[in-house]
Amino acid sequence: MLTLLFDGIAYGMLLFILSCGLSVTLGLMNFVNLAHGAFAMAGGYATIVLMNEFGVPFVATLPLAFLFTALLGLVLERTLYRQLYGKSHLDQVLFSIGLVFVAVASVDYLMGSQQQIIKLPAALQGRVEILGVNVGLYRSFIIAICTVLVVVLQLILSKTRFGSRLRAAVDDRRVAQGLGINVNVIFAATFAVGSGLAGLGGALGAEILGLDPVFPLKFMIYFLIVVTVGGTTTLTGPFVASLVLGVADVAGKYYVPAAGAFVIYTLMIVFLLVRPQGLFARAR
């Protein structure tokens, strides 16, 4: 049970890395970006290409995957996404869903439809026993990275000048511009970081979740569940929701494999009935 708990926490941490960018863009920028999984897929394929074609070590590909998808997100934000900021959520959903199918078709054409395999370095393979608990080295690595990310992101949003300007731009764009805040730059930087985090999650998750051209469609619902259950007002909610859902998903698939896939959806329904505004958001 402790081993399952550890694996569930690692899976939840990975879900958080994949979903926190969507939480930022949806919660702070009020933009429904269902193409978030496409950026995660881009990060995973960037890692595959760097390792297989250029011989870059796996750990070194992680910051490169983040930078690649952040730059991709910045370009798309400046050219396409910014046109949809003032549109309705339905327009944003249709636009981002269209991007998902474009991304799926493009990757299938360029990379093929087969499942991609990542060979982890020897230092991250295998398991060790700590106090009777069988701990996976790679999952421990994911937990460590996610812990650092949670602390850094929370400090940036709550303690820095950039975080204050971002919250001001979201609350009232016209007033923020009147105070001299460059809202366009703030939004572009936020979108780029959110995309980069998705790419980092895709690179880290390729070994656990698998990677193929339909990755954005397979895991879109997981991203949405994390953000919906956790709420969009803080990062704490999605983080706790990721842990709960990760542990429940792993335990459900182990103990009740015939119905394991439905455990996470059952939990989502329960959470939404009890806390429809999110785990830590105030009821309106």
Short mmCIF file of N, CA and C in Angstrom, two decimals, residues 10-128:
data_model
loop_
_atom_site.label_atom_id
_atom_site.label_comp_id
_atom_site.label_asym_id
_atom_site.label_seq_id
_atom_site.Cartn_x
_atom_site.Cartn_y
_atom_site.Cartn_z
N ALA A 10 3.67 10.32 -7.05
CA ALA A 10 4.51 10.68 -8.21
C ALA A 10 3.66 10.93 -9.44
N TYR A 11 2.64 10.11 -9.64
CA TYR A 11 1.74 10.30 -10.78
C TYR A 11 0.96 11.60 -10.63
N GLY A 12 0.52 11.89 -9.41
CA GLY A 12 -0.17 13.16 -9.16
C GLY A 12 0.73 14.35 -9.40
N MET A 13 1.98 14.26 -8.98
CA MET A 13 2.94 15.34 -9.22
C MET A 13 3.11 15.58 -10.72
N LEU A 14 3.18 14.49 -11.48
CA LEU A 14 3.31 14.61 -12.93
C LEU A 14 2.07 15.27 -13.53
N LEU A 15 0.89 14.89 -13.04
CA LEU A 15 -0.34 15.54 -13.50
C LEU A 15 -0.31 17.03 -13.21
N PHE A 16 0.24 17.40 -12.05
CA PHE A 16 0.30 18.82 -11.71
C PHE A 16 1.21 19.58 -12.66
N ILE A 17 2.39 19.02 -12.96
CA ILE A 17 3.30 19.69 -13.88
C ILE A 17 2.63 19.88 -15.24
N LEU A 18 1.90 18.84 -15.67
CA LEU A 18 1.22 18.92 -16.95
C LEU A 18 0.06 19.92 -16.94
N SER A 19 -0.59 20.06 -15.78
CA SER A 19 -1.82 20.85 -15.72
C SER A 19 -1.64 22.26 -15.21
N CYS A 20 -0.53 22.55 -14.52
CA CYS A 20 -0.42 23.86 -13.87
C CYS A 20 -0.37 25.00 -14.89
N GLY A 21 0.17 24.73 -16.09
CA GLY A 21 0.15 25.76 -17.13
C GLY A 21 -1.26 26.10 -17.55
N LEU A 22 -2.12 25.08 -17.65
CA LEU A 22 -3.53 25.32 -17.97
C LEU A 22 -4.21 26.07 -16.84
N SER A 23 -3.84 25.74 -15.60
CA SER A 23 -4.40 26.45 -14.45
C SER A 23 -4.04 27.93 -14.50
N VAL A 24 -2.81 28.23 -14.92
CA VAL A 24 -2.38 29.63 -15.02
C VAL A 24 -3.13 30.36 -16.12
N THR A 25 -3.19 29.76 -17.31
CA THR A 25 -3.84 30.45 -18.43
C THR A 25 -5.35 30.56 -18.24
N LEU A 26 -5.96 29.52 -17.65
CA LEU A 26 -7.40 29.56 -17.44
C LEU A 26 -7.77 30.41 -16.23
N GLY A 27 -7.03 30.22 -15.15
CA GLY A 27 -7.38 30.93 -13.92
C GLY A 27 -6.94 32.37 -13.89
N LEU A 28 -5.75 32.66 -14.40
CA LEU A 28 -5.22 34.01 -14.32
C LEU A 28 -5.50 34.82 -15.58
N MET A 29 -5.56 34.15 -16.72
CA MET A 29 -5.78 34.88 -17.97
C MET A 29 -7.20 34.71 -18.50
N ASN A 30 -7.98 33.82 -17.87
CA ASN A 30 -9.37 33.58 -18.26
C ASN A 30 -9.47 33.14 -19.72
N PHE A 31 -8.52 32.29 -20.13
CA PHE A 31 -8.51 31.78 -21.50
C PHE A 31 -8.60 30.26 -21.45
N VAL A 32 -9.60 29.70 -22.12
CA VAL A 32 -9.81 28.25 -22.13
C VAL A 32 -8.96 27.66 -23.26
N ASN A 33 -7.79 27.17 -22.91
CA ASN A 33 -6.85 26.66 -23.91
C ASN A 33 -6.86 25.14 -23.89
N LEU A 34 -7.74 24.52 -24.65
CA LEU A 34 -7.80 23.07 -24.70
C LEU A 34 -6.66 22.47 -25.51
N ALA A 35 -5.86 23.31 -26.14
CA ALA A 35 -4.68 22.82 -26.87
C ALA A 35 -3.47 22.69 -25.94
N HIS A 36 -3.70 22.79 -24.64
CA HIS A 36 -2.59 22.70 -23.69
C HIS A 36 -1.82 21.38 -23.85
N GLY A 37 -2.56 20.30 -24.08
CA GLY A 37 -1.91 19.00 -24.26
C GLY A 37 -1.01 18.95 -25.48
N ALA A 38 -1.29 19.77 -26.48
CA ALA A 38 -0.43 19.79 -27.68
C ALA A 38 0.96 20.32 -27.32
N PHE A 39 1.02 21.30 -26.41
CA PHE A 39 2.32 21.81 -25.97
C PHE A 39 3.06 20.74 -25.17
N ALA A 40 2.32 19.98 -24.36
CA ALA A 40 2.95 18.88 -23.64
C ALA A 40 3.51 17.85 -24.61
N MET A 41 2.75 17.53 -25.64
CA MET A 41 3.24 16.60 -26.66
C MET A 41 4.47 17.14 -27.36
N ALA A 42 4.50 18.44 -27.63
CA ALA A 42 5.65 19.05 -28.29
C ALA A 42 6.91 18.90 -27.42
N GLY A 43 6.76 19.09 -26.11
CA GLY A 43 7.90 18.91 -25.22
C GLY A 43 8.39 17.48 -25.21
N GLY A 44 7.46 16.52 -25.23
CA GLY A 44 7.87 15.11 -25.26
C GLY A 44 8.60 14.76 -26.54
N TYR A 45 8.11 15.22 -27.67
CA TYR A 45 8.78 14.92 -28.94
C TYR A 45 10.10 15.67 -29.07
N ALA A 46 10.20 16.85 -28.48
CA ALA A 46 11.48 17.56 -28.47
C ALA A 46 12.53 16.73 -27.74
N THR A 47 12.14 16.13 -26.62
CA THR A 47 13.06 15.27 -25.89
C THR A 47 13.46 14.05 -26.71
N ILE A 48 12.48 13.44 -27.38
CA ILE A 48 12.77 12.27 -28.23
C ILE A 48 13.78 12.62 -29.31
N VAL A 49 13.56 13.72 -30.01
CA VAL A 49 14.45 14.12 -31.11
C VAL A 49 15.84 14.46 -30.58
N LEU A 50 15.91 15.20 -29.49
CA LEU A 50 17.21 15.57 -28.94
C LEU A 50 18.01 14.36 -28.50
N MET A 51 17.34 13.37 -27.91
CA MET A 51 18.04 12.18 -27.44
C MET A 51 18.44 11.27 -28.59
N ASN A 52 17.51 11.00 -29.50
CA ASN A 52 17.76 10.02 -30.55
C ASN A 52 18.59 10.56 -31.71
N GLU A 53 18.39 11.82 -32.07
CA GLU A 53 19.07 12.38 -33.23
C GLU A 53 20.37 13.11 -32.88
N PHE A 54 20.43 13.70 -31.70
CA PHE A 54 21.60 14.52 -31.34
C PHE A 54 22.36 13.98 -30.12
N GLY A 55 21.87 12.91 -29.52
CA GLY A 55 22.58 12.29 -28.42
C GLY A 55 22.64 13.13 -27.15
N VAL A 56 21.68 14.01 -26.96
CA VAL A 56 21.65 14.84 -25.75
C VAL A 56 21.18 13.99 -24.58
N PRO A 57 21.84 14.04 -23.43
CA PRO A 57 21.39 13.27 -22.26
C PRO A 57 19.98 13.67 -21.84
N PHE A 58 19.27 12.72 -21.26
CA PHE A 58 17.86 12.95 -20.92
C PHE A 58 17.68 14.15 -20.00
N VAL A 59 18.46 14.23 -18.95
CA VAL A 59 18.30 15.33 -18.00
C VAL A 59 18.55 16.68 -18.68
N ALA A 60 19.50 16.73 -19.60
CA ALA A 60 19.80 17.98 -20.30
C ALA A 60 18.68 18.38 -21.26
N THR A 61 17.87 17.41 -21.70
CA THR A 61 16.77 17.76 -22.61
C THR A 61 15.61 18.45 -21.90
N LEU A 62 15.52 18.31 -20.58
CA LEU A 62 14.36 18.86 -19.86
C LEU A 62 14.29 20.38 -19.95
N PRO A 63 15.37 21.12 -19.62
CA PRO A 63 15.28 22.58 -19.80
C PRO A 63 15.12 22.98 -21.26
N LEU A 64 15.69 22.20 -22.18
CA LEU A 64 15.54 22.51 -23.60
C LEU A 64 14.09 22.30 -24.05
N ALA A 65 13.44 21.26 -23.54
CA ALA A 65 12.02 21.04 -23.86
C ALA A 65 11.17 22.19 -23.33
N PHE A 66 11.50 22.66 -22.12
CA PHE A 66 10.78 23.81 -21.56
C PHE A 66 10.96 25.04 -22.44
N LEU A 67 12.19 25.33 -22.84
CA LEU A 67 12.46 26.51 -23.65
C LEU A 67 11.82 26.41 -25.03
N PHE A 68 11.87 25.22 -25.62
CA PHE A 68 11.28 25.04 -26.95
C PHE A 68 9.77 25.30 -26.93
N THR A 69 9.07 24.69 -25.97
CA THR A 69 7.62 24.88 -25.93
C THR A 69 7.25 26.28 -25.45
N ALA A 70 8.07 26.89 -24.60
CA ALA A 70 7.81 28.27 -24.19
C ALA A 70 7.92 29.20 -25.39
N LEU A 71 8.94 28.99 -26.22
CA LEU A 71 9.10 29.80 -27.43
C LEU A 71 7.96 29.55 -28.41
N LEU A 72 7.56 28.29 -28.54
CA LEU A 72 6.43 27.96 -29.41
C LEU A 72 5.16 28.63 -28.91
N GLY A 73 4.94 28.57 -27.60
CA GLY A 73 3.77 29.22 -27.02
C GLY A 73 3.80 30.72 -27.22
N LEU A 74 4.99 31.32 -27.09
CA LEU A 74 5.12 32.77 -27.28
C LEU A 74 4.77 33.18 -28.71
N VAL A 75 5.26 32.41 -29.68
CA VAL A 75 4.98 32.72 -31.09
C VAL A 75 3.48 32.59 -31.37
N LEU A 76 2.87 31.50 -30.90
CA LEU A 76 1.44 31.31 -31.14
C LEU A 76 0.60 32.34 -30.40
N GLU A 77 1.04 32.74 -29.22
CA GLU A 77 0.29 33.75 -28.47
C GLU A 77 0.31 35.08 -29.20
N ARG A 78 1.47 35.44 -29.74
CA ARG A 78 1.59 36.72 -30.44
C ARG A 78 0.85 36.73 -31.78
N THR A 79 0.74 35.56 -32.42
CA THR A 79 0.16 35.52 -33.75
C THR A 79 -1.30 35.08 -33.76
N LEU A 80 -1.69 34.16 -32.86
CA LEU A 80 -3.03 33.59 -32.91
C LEU A 80 -3.85 33.83 -31.65
N TYR A 81 -3.29 33.45 -30.51
CA TYR A 81 -4.08 33.45 -29.28
C TYR A 81 -4.55 34.85 -28.88
N ARG A 82 -3.74 35.84 -29.10
CA ARG A 82 -4.10 37.19 -28.66
C ARG A 82 -5.36 37.69 -29.35
N GLN A 83 -5.66 37.13 -30.53
CA GLN A 83 -6.87 37.53 -31.25
C GLN A 83 -8.14 37.04 -30.55
N LEU A 84 -7.98 36.06 -29.64
CA LEU A 84 -9.15 35.43 -29.01
C LEU A 84 -9.36 35.89 -27.57
N TYR A 85 -8.51 36.77 -27.04
CA TYR A 85 -8.64 37.16 -25.64
C TYR A 85 -9.99 37.80 -25.33
N GLY A 86 -10.50 38.57 -26.24
CA GLY A 86 -11.77 39.25 -25.99
C GLY A 86 -12.98 38.47 -26.45
N LYS A 87 -12.77 37.26 -26.95
CA LYS A 87 -13.88 36.47 -27.48
C LYS A 87 -14.52 35.64 -26.36
N SER A 88 -15.63 35.01 -26.70
CA SER A 88 -16.32 34.16 -25.73
C SER A 88 -15.55 32.86 -25.51
N HIS A 89 -15.87 32.17 -24.41
CA HIS A 89 -15.21 30.90 -24.13
C HIS A 89 -15.50 29.86 -25.20
N LEU A 90 -16.68 29.91 -25.81
CA LEU A 90 -16.99 28.97 -26.88
C LEU A 90 -16.04 29.17 -28.06
N ASP A 91 -15.78 30.41 -28.43
CA ASP A 91 -14.83 30.69 -29.52
C ASP A 91 -13.44 30.16 -29.16
N GLN A 92 -13.03 30.36 -27.92
CA GLN A 92 -11.72 29.89 -27.48
C GLN A 92 -11.63 28.37 -27.52
N VAL A 93 -12.70 27.70 -27.09
CA VAL A 93 -12.72 26.23 -27.11
C VAL A 93 -12.63 25.71 -28.54
N LEU A 94 -13.42 26.25 -29.45
CA LEU A 94 -13.40 25.80 -30.84
C LEU A 94 -12.05 26.04 -31.48
N PHE A 95 -11.46 27.21 -31.20
CA PHE A 95 -10.15 27.54 -31.76
C PHE A 95 -9.08 26.57 -31.26
N SER A 96 -9.04 26.35 -29.94
CA SER A 96 -7.99 25.50 -29.37
C SER A 96 -8.19 24.03 -29.74
N ILE A 97 -9.44 23.58 -29.85
CA ILE A 97 -9.69 22.21 -30.31
C ILE A 97 -9.18 22.05 -31.74
N GLY A 98 -9.39 23.07 -32.57
CA GLY A 98 -8.86 23.02 -33.93
C GLY A 98 -7.34 22.89 -33.94
N LEU A 99 -6.66 23.62 -33.05
CA LEU A 99 -5.21 23.51 -32.94
C LEU A 99 -4.78 22.10 -32.53
N VAL A 100 -5.57 21.46 -31.67
CA VAL A 100 -5.24 20.10 -31.24
C VAL A 100 -5.22 19.16 -32.44
N PHE A 101 -6.24 19.22 -33.28
CA PHE A 101 -6.30 18.32 -34.43
C PHE A 101 -5.22 18.64 -35.45
N VAL A 102 -4.87 19.90 -35.60
CA VAL A 102 -3.75 20.27 -36.46
C VAL A 102 -2.46 19.67 -35.93
N ALA A 103 -2.24 19.78 -34.61
CA ALA A 103 -1.03 19.24 -33.98
C ALA A 103 -0.97 17.73 -34.12
N VAL A 104 -2.09 17.05 -33.89
CA VAL A 104 -2.13 15.58 -34.00
C VAL A 104 -1.78 15.14 -35.42
N ALA A 105 -2.39 15.78 -36.41
CA ALA A 105 -2.13 15.41 -37.81
C ALA A 105 -0.69 15.70 -38.20
N SER A 106 -0.15 16.84 -37.74
CA SER A 106 1.22 17.22 -38.09
C SER A 106 2.24 16.25 -37.51
N VAL A 107 2.06 15.90 -36.24
CA VAL A 107 3.00 14.98 -35.59
C VAL A 107 2.90 13.59 -36.20
N ASP A 108 1.68 13.16 -36.51
CA ASP A 108 1.50 11.85 -37.13
C ASP A 108 2.21 11.80 -38.49
N TYR A 109 2.17 12.90 -39.23
CA TYR A 109 2.81 12.95 -40.55
C TYR A 109 4.34 13.00 -40.42
N LEU A 110 4.84 13.80 -39.46
CA LEU A 110 6.29 14.02 -39.35
C LEU A 110 7.00 12.90 -38.59
N MET A 111 6.36 12.37 -37.53
CA MET A 111 7.04 11.42 -36.64
C MET A 111 6.48 10.01 -36.73
N GLY A 112 5.34 9.84 -37.40
CA GLY A 112 4.72 8.52 -37.45
C GLY A 112 3.77 8.31 -36.28
N SER A 113 2.95 7.28 -36.40
CA SER A 113 1.91 7.05 -35.40
C SER A 113 2.34 6.08 -34.30
N GLN A 114 3.56 5.57 -34.35
CA GLN A 114 3.99 4.59 -33.38
C GLN A 114 4.29 5.23 -32.02
N GLN A 115 4.23 4.39 -30.99
CA GLN A 115 4.55 4.84 -29.64
C GLN A 115 6.05 5.11 -29.54
N GLN A 116 6.39 6.25 -28.94
CA GLN A 116 7.79 6.61 -28.79
C GLN A 116 8.35 6.06 -27.48
N ILE A 117 9.60 5.61 -27.53
CA ILE A 117 10.24 5.01 -26.36
C ILE A 117 11.39 5.91 -25.90
N ILE A 118 11.42 6.20 -24.61
CA ILE A 118 12.53 6.97 -24.03
C ILE A 118 13.36 6.05 -23.15
N LYS A 119 14.64 6.06 -23.36
CA LYS A 119 15.54 5.26 -22.53
C LYS A 119 16.12 6.16 -21.44
N LEU A 120 15.72 5.90 -20.23
CA LEU A 120 16.20 6.71 -19.11
C LEU A 120 17.65 6.37 -18.79
N PRO A 121 18.40 7.33 -18.24
CA PRO A 121 19.76 7.02 -17.78
C PRO A 121 19.74 6.01 -16.65
N ALA A 122 20.84 5.29 -16.49
CA ALA A 122 20.90 4.22 -15.50
C ALA A 122 20.63 4.73 -14.08
N ALA A 123 21.02 5.98 -13.81
CA ALA A 123 20.84 6.54 -12.46
C ALA A 123 19.37 6.73 -12.11
N LEU A 124 18.49 6.76 -13.10
CA LEU A 124 17.06 6.98 -12.85
C LEU A 124 16.24 5.71 -13.04
N GLN A 125 16.90 4.59 -13.32
CA GLN A 125 16.19 3.33 -13.52
C GLN A 125 16.15 2.52 -12.24
N GLY A 126 15.15 1.65 -12.17
CA GLY A 126 15.07 0.73 -11.04
C GLY A 126 14.41 1.32 -9.80
N ARG A 127 14.44 0.53 -8.74
CA ARG A 127 13.83 0.91 -7.47
C ARG A 127 14.79 0.62 -6.33
N VAL A 128 14.59 1.32 -5.25
CA VAL A 128 15.33 1.06 -4.02
C VAL A 128 14.33 0.93 -2.88
#
